[in-house]
Coordinates of C-alpha atoms in Angstrom, one line a residue:
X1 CA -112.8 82.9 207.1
X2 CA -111.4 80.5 204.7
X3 CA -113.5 78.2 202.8
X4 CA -113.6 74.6 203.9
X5 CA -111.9 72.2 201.3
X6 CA -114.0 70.6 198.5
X7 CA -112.8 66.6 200.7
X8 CA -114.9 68.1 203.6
X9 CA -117.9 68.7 201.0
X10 CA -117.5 65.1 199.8
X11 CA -117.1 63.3 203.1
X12 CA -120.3 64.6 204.7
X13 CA -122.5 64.0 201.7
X14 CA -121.0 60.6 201.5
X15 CA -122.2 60.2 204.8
X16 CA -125.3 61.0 204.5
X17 CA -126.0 59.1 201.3
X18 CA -124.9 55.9 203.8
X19 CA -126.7 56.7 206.6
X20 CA -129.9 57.6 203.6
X21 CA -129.7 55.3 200.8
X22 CA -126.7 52.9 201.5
X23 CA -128.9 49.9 203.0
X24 CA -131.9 50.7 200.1
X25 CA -129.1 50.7 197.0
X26 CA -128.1 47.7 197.8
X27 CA -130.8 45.5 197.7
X28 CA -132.5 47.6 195.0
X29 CA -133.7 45.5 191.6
X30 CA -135.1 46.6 188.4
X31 CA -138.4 45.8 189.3
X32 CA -138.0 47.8 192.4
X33 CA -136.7 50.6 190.6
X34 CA -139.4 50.1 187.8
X35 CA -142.1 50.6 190.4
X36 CA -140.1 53.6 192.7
X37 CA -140.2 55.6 189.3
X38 CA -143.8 55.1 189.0
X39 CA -144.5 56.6 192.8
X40 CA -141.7 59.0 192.1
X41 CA -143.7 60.7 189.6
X42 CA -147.1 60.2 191.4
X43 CA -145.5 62.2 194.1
X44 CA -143.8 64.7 192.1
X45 CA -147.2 65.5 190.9
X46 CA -148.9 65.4 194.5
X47 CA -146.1 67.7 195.3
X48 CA -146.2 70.2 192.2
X49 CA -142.3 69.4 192.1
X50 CA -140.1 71.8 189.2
X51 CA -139.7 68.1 187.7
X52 CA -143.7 67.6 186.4
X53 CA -144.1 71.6 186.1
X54 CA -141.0 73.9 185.5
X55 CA -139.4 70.7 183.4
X56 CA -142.2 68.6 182.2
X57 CA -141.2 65.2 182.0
X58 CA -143.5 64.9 178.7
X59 CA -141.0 67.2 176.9
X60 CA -138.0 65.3 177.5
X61 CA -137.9 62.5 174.8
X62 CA -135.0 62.3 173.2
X63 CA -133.0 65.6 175.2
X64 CA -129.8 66.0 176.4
X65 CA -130.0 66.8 180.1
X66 CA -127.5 67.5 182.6
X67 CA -128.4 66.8 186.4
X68 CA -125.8 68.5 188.6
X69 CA -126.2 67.0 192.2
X70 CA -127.4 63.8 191.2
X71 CA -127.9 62.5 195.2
X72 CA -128.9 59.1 195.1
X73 CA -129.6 58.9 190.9
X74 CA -134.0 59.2 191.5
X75 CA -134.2 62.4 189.6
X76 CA -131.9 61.4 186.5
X77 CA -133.7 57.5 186.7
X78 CA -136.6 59.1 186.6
X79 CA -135.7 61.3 183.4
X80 CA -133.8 58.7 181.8
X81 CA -137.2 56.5 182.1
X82 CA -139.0 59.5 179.8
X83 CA -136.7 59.3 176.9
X84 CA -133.9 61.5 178.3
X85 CA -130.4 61.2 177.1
X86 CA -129.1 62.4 180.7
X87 CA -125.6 63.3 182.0
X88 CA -125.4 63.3 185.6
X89 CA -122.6 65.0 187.8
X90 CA -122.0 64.8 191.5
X91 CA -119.0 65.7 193.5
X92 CA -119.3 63.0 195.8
X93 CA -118.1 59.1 194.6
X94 CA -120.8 57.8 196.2
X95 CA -123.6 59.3 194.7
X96 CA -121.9 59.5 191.2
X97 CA -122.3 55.7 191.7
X98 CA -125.8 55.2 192.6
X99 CA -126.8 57.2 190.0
X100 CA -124.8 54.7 187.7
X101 CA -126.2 52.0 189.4
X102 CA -129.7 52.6 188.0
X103 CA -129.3 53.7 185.0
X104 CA -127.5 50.0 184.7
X105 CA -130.8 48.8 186.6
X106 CA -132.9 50.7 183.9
X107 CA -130.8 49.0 180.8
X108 CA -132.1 49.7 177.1
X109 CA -134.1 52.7 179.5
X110 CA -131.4 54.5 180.1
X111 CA -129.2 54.3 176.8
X112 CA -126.7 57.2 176.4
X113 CA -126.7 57.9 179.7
X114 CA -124.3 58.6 182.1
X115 CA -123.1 59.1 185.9
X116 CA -120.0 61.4 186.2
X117 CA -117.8 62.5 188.7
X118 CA -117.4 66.0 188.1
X119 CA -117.4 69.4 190.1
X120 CA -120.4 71.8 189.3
X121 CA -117.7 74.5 189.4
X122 CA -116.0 73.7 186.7
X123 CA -117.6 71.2 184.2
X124 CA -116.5 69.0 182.0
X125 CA -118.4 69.4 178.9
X126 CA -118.2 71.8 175.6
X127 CA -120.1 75.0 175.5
X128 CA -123.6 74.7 174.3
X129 CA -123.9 70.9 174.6
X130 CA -127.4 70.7 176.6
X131 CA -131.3 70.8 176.0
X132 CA -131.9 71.0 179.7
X133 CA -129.8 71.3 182.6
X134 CA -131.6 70.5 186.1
X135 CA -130.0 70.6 189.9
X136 CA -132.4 70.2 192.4
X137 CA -131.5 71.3 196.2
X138 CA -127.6 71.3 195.4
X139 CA -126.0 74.4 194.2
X140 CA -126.7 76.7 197.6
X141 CA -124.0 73.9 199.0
X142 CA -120.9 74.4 196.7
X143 CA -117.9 77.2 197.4
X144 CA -119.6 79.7 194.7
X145 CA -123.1 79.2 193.4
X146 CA -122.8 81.9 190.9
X147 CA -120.0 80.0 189.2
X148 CA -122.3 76.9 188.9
X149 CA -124.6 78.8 187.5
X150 CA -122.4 80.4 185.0
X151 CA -121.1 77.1 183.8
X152 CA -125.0 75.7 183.6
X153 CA -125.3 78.3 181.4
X154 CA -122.2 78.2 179.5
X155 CA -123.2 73.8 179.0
X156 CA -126.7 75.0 177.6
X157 CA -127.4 75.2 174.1
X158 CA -128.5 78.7 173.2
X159 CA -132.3 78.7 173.5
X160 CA -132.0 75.9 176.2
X161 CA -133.6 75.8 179.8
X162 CA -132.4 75.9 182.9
X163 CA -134.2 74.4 186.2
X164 CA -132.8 75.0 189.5
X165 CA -134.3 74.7 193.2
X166 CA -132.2 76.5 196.1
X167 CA -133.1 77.5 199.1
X168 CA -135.4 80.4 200.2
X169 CA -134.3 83.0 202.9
X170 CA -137.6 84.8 202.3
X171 CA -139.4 81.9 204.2
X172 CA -140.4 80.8 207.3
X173 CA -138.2 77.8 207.7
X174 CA -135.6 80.5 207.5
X175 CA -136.4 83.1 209.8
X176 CA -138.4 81.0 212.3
X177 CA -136.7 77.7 212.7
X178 CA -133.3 78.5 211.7
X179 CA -132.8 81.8 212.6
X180 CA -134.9 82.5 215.7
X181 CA -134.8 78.6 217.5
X182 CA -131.5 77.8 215.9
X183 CA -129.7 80.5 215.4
X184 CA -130.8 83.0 218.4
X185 CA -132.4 81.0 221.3
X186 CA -129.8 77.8 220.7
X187 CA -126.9 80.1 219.8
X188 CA -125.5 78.4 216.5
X189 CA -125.9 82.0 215.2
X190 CA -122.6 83.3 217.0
X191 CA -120.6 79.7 216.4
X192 CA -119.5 81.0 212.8
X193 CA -120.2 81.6 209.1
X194 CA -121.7 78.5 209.0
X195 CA -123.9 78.5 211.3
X196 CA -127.0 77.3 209.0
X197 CA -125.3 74.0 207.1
X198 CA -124.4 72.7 210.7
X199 CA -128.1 72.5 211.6
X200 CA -129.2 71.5 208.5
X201 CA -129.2 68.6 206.2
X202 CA -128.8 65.4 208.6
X203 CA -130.9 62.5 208.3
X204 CA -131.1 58.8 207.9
X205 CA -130.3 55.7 210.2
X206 CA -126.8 57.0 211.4
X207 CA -125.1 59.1 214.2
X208 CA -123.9 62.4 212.3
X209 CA -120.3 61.9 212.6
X210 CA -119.4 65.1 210.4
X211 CA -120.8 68.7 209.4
X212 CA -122.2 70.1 206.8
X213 CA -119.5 72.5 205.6
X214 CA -121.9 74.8 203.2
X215 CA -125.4 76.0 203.0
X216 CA -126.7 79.0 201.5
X217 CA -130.4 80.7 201.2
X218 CA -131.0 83.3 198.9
X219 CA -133.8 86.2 199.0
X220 CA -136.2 86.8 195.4
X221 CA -133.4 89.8 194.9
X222 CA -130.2 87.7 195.4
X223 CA -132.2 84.9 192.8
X224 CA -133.0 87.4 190.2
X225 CA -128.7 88.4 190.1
X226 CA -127.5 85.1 190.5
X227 CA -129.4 84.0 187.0
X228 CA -129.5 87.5 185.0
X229 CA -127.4 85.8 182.3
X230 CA -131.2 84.1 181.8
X231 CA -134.0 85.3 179.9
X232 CA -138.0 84.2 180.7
X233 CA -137.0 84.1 184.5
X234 CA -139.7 82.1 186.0
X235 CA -139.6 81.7 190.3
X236 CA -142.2 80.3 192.2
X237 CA -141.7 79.6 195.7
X238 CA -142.8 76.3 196.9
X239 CA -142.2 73.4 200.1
X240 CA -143.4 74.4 203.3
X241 CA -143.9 72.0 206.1
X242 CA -144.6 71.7 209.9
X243 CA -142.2 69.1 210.8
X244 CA -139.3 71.2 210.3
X245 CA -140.5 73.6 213.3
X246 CA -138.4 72.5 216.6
X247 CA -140.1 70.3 218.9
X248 CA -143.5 70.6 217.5
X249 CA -142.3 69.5 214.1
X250 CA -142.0 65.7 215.3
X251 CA -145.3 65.2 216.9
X252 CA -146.9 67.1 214.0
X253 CA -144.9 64.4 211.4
X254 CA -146.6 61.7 213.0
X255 CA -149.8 63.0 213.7
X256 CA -149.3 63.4 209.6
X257 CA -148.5 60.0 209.0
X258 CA -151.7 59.3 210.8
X259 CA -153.9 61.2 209.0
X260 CA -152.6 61.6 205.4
X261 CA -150.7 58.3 205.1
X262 CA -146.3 58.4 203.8
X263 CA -146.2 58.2 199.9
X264 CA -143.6 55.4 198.6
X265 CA -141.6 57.8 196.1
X266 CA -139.9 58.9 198.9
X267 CA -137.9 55.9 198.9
X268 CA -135.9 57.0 196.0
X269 CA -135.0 60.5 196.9
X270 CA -135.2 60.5 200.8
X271 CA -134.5 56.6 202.1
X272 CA -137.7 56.4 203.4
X273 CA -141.6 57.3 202.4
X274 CA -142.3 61.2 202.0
X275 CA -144.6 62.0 204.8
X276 CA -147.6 64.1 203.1
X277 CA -148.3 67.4 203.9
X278 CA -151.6 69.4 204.9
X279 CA -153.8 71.0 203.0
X280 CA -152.1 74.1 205.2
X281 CA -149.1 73.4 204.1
X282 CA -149.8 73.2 200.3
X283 CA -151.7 76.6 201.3
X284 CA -149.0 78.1 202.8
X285 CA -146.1 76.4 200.2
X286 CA -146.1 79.6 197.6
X287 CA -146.3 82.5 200.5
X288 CA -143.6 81.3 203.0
X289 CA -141.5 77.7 201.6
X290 CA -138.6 76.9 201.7
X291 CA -137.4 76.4 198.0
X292 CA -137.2 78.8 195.2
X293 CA -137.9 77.1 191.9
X294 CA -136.0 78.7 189.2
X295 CA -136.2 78.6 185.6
X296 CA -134.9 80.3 182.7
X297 CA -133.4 80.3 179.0
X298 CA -130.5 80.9 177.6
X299 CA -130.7 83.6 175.0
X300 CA -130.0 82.9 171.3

């Protein structure tokens, strides 16, 4: 089957940073941002996120970072706010902007850096020019991961890291909601390759007017080839929550919001407050979630 084209990948994530972040962006100040940063990081740290553990944000003062996937510019703001000097990419013009847009909010903050539009698949930067480079939830979606990685690692300076989340296959969301509801009982399973981007990803205040062209999941043994130009592999699964189950996942999401209360930093990352999880869930996050965490260096 051939692949779709790269305008299809940047049409529906346009779309969804619209129907996400569009309405938010635009009324967003510096003191708004100021204070999203601070519950940003409070969540990250509720969360355990790859951004306070794998990537400390203490370490980052004065680094050269590269975000790939920048979605609406939370992550690299965030970064930027530490002492980062960071270079952000994205693939979609809309994004590329957002991210611009607050490092503009953030002013002296955020000097150096930078909001690109740029393909993960073929970078725009020297060899060896990074500390850090950092994608989080976006690589699984391009044509061919394994060339994004390969040009991560051919951007980091020997002896820097890399930090990656993509998605786990060795996970319940996986096998249960996707493939058994999803896949098997709803059929999306025998409508083509892609059968797993068109089910996943939507969200936001909008009627999804396009699919999802690419998603990928990847078991511990496809993780460990994909990143074997690393050394000091570090991967620790994490993210596991009720409301992605069908059906029950809604009434459990409120009955959440009820107990446990919705965390402002998801404003900058998700459009809306992040919903926190169960003590069951933060249980169950390193046996069956959904994301990989990834780390590793780049020998010198």
């Amino acid at each position: 089957m051939k692949s779709a084209p790269k305008s299809d990948i940047q049409e529906f994530w346009g779309a969804l940073y619209g129907s996400l972040y569009g309405d938010f962006d635009r009324s967003l100040t510096t003191d708004a941002l100021l204070q999203g940063l601070v519950d940003l990081e409070d969540m990250f740290r509720l969360r355990e996120h790859m951004l306070v553990t794998e990537l400390p944000l203490r370490d980052l003062a004065g680094a050269r970072v590269l975000e790939i996937g920048s979605g609406a510019g939370g992550h690299s703001a965030l970064m930027a706010k530490h002492g980062a000097i960071v270079t952000s990419v994205d693939i979609t013009f809309e994004r590329a902007k957002s991210t611009a847009n607050k490092f503009e909010l953030l002013g002296k903050q955020a000097d150096g850096s930078v909001s690109l539009l740029a393909d993960a698949e073929a970078l725009p930067f020297d060899d060896g020019l990074f500390d850090f480079v950092y994608s989080n939830g976006v690589l699984h979606h391009s044509h061919d991961t394994a060339r994004c990685i390969a040009e991560a690692h051919r951007v980091l300076k020997p002896g820097g890291r890399v930090v990656v989340m993509l998605y786990c296959k060795d996970s319940w969301h996986y096998w249960i909601n996707l493939l058994l509801f999803r896949g098997i009982l709803q059929g999306q399973l025998f409508r083509g390759r892609n059968w797993v981007g068109k089910v996943t990803e939507w969200g936001g205040k909008d009627r999804q007017s396009t699919l999802n062209p690419i998603t990928r999941c990847y078991t511990r043994k496809e993780m460990g080839m994909l990143f074997k130009e690393f050394s000091n592999i570090s991967l620790r699964k994490h993210e596991f929550y009720f409301y992605l189950i069908p059906f029950f996942g809604r009434w459990f999401r409120r009955h959440l919001a009820r107990r446990y209360g919705a965390h402002p930093g998801g404003w900058l990352v998700y459009g809306e407050p992040w919903t926190q999880w169960s003590p069951i869930e933060r249980w169950l996050g390193p046996r069956m979630g959904w994301a990989w965490y990834i780390s590793g260096i780049k020998q010198v």
